XYZ file of N, CA and C in Angstrom:
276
model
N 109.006 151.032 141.250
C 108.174 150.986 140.068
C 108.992 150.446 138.897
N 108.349 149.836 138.188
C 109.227 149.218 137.142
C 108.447 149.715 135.318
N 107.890 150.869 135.677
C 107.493 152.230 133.918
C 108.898 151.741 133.179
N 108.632 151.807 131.824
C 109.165 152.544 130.757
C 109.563 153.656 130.730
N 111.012 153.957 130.452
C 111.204 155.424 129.750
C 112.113 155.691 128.412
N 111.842 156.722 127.825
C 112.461 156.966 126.348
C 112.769 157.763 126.086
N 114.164 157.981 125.839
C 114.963 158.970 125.610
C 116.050 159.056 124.647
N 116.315 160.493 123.950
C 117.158 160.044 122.531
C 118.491 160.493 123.180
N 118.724 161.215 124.779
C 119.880 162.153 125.244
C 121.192 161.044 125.307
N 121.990 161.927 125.085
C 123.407 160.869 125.211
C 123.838 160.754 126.861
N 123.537 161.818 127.358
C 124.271 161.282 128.730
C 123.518 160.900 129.618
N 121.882 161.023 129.597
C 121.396 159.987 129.998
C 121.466 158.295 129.384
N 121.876 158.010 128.710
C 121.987 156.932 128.092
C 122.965 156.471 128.650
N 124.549 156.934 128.257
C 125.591 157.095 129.030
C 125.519 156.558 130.607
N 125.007 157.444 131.127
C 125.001 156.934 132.621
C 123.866 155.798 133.282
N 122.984 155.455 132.271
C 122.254 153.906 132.552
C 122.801 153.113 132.240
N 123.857 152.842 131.186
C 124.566 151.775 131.143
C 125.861 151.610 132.026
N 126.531 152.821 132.273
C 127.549 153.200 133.055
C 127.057 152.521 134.767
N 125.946 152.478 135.208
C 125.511 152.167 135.986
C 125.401 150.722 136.118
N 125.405 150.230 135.054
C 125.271 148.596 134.835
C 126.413 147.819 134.648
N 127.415 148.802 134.103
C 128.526 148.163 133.808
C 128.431 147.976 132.401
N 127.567 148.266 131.550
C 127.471 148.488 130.583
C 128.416 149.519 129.607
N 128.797 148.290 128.460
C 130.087 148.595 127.833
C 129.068 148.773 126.131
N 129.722 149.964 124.922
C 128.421 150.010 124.082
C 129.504 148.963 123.084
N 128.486 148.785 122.282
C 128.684 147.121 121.385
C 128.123 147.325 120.296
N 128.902 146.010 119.314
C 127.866 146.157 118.118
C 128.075 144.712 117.741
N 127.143 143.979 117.582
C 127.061 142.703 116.852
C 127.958 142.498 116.025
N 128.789 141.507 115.867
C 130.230 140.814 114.687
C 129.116 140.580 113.868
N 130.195 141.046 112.073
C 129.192 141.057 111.174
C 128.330 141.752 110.725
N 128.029 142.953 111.313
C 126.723 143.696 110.825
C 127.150 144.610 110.209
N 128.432 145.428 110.720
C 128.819 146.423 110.565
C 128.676 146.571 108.619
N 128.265 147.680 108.208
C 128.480 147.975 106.803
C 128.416 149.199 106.146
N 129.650 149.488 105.350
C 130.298 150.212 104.516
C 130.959 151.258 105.812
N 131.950 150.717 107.092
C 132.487 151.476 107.883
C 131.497 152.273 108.944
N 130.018 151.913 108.638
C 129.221 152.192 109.823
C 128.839 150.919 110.871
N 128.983 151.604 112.112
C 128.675 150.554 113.040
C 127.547 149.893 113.187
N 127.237 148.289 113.023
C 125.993 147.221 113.266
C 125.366 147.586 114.019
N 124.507 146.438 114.169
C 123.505 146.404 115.680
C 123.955 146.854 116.239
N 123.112 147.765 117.110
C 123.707 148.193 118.865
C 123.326 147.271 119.867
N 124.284 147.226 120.981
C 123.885 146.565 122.168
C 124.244 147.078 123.096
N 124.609 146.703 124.229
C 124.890 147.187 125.554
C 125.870 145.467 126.216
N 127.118 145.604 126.152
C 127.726 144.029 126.767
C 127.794 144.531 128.476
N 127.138 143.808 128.993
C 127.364 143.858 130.304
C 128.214 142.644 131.038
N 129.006 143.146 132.034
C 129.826 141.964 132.703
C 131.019 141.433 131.968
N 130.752 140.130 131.894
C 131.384 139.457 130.396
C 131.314 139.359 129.789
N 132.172 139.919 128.790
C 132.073 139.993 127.609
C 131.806 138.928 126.807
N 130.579 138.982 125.686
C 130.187 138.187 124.245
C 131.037 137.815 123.444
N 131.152 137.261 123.052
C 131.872 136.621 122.015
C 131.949 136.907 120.699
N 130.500 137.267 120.675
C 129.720 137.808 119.349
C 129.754 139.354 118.755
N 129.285 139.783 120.487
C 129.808 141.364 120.587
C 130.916 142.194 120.432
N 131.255 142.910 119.626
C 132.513 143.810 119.649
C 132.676 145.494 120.054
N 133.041 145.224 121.756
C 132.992 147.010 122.099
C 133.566 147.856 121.019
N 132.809 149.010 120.928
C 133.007 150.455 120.056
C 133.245 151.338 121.233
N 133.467 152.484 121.104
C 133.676 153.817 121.571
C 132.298 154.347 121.931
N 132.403 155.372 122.602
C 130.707 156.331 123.017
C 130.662 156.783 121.654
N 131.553 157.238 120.809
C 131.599 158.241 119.827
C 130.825 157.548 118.758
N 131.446 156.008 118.866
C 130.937 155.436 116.733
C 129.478 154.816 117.368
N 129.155 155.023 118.707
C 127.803 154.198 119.367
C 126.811 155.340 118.784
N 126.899 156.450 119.362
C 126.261 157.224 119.426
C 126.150 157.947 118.100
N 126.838 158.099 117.230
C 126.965 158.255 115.645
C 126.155 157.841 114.738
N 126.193 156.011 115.331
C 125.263 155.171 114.697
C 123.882 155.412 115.327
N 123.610 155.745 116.437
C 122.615 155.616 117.346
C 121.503 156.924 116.725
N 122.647 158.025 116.053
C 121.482 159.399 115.642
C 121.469 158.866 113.997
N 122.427 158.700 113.458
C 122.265 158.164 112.050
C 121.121 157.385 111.520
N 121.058 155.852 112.187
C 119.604 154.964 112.656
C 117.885 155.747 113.157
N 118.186 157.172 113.726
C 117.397 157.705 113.727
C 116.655 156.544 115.333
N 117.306 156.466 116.118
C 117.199 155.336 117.058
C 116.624 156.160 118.406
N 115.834 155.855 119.445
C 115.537 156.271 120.758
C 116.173 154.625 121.220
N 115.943 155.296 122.965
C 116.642 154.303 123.965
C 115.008 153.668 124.731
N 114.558 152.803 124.589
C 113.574 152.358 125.522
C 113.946 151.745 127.052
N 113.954 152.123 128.222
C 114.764 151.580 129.465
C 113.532 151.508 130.307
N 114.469 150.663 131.324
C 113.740 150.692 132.988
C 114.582 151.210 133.963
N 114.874 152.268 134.842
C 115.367 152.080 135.582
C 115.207 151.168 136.713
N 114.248 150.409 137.423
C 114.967 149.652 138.311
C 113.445 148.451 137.782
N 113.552 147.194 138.875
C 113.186 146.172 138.579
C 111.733 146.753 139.413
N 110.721 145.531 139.816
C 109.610 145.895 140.542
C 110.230 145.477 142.015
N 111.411 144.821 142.475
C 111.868 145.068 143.769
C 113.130 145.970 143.957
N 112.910 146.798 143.340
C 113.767 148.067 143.241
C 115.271 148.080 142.476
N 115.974 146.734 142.321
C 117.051 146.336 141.863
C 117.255 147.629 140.213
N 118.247 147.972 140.208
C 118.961 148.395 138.742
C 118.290 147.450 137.830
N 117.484 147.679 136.755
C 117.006 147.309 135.593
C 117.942 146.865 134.524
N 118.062 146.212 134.084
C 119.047 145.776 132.751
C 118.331 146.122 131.345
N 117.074 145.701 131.836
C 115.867 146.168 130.517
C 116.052 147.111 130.078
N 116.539 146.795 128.121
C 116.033 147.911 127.209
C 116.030 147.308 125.909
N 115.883 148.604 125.413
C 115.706 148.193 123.678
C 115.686 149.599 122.822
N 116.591 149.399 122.025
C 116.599 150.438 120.573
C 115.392 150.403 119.921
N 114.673 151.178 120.592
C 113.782 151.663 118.604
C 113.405 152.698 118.332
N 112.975 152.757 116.930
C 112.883 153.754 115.812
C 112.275 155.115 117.023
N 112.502 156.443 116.719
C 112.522 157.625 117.314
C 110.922 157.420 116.914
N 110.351 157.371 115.751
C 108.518 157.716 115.468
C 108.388 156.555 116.243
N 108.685 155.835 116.554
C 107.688 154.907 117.819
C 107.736 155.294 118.625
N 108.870 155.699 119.478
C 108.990 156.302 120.704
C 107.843 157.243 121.093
């Protein structure tokens, strides 16, 4: 099945990207006044653009932003999902 799910938990979050190879990130440039930018997820090889952070300043920024995790776990032929997206917790 390839549903939506949404969740604000850290170690589920944690272990969907951990599963992917997923390293947490933040867009070069965004960062402001010592809080961490955009979030992302760098998988594989690394971006150019992207600059890995820690679980700690990810997840900091991630409750600060007031942010949920939108995911898939797997594809519609069962494969690990890569699909997601940050948004606002009242949408979720």
């Amino acid at each position: 099945m390839s549903d939506s799910q949404t969740t604000t938990d850290h170690e589920t979050i944690r272990k969907w990207a951990d599963q992917r190879d997923g390293h947490p990130a933040t867009v070069r440039a965004t960062e402001e006044d010592g809080h961490a930018g955009i979030l992302r997820f760098d998988f594989g090889a690394r971006e150019e653009r992207l600059e890995e952070i820690g679980w700690d300043k990810f997840f900091r920024k991630f409750d600060e932003a007031d942010l949920a995790f939108l995911y898939q776990e797997r594809t519609k032929d069962g494969k690990h999902s890569r699909f997601h997206k940050f948004v606002r917790r009242s949408a979720a």
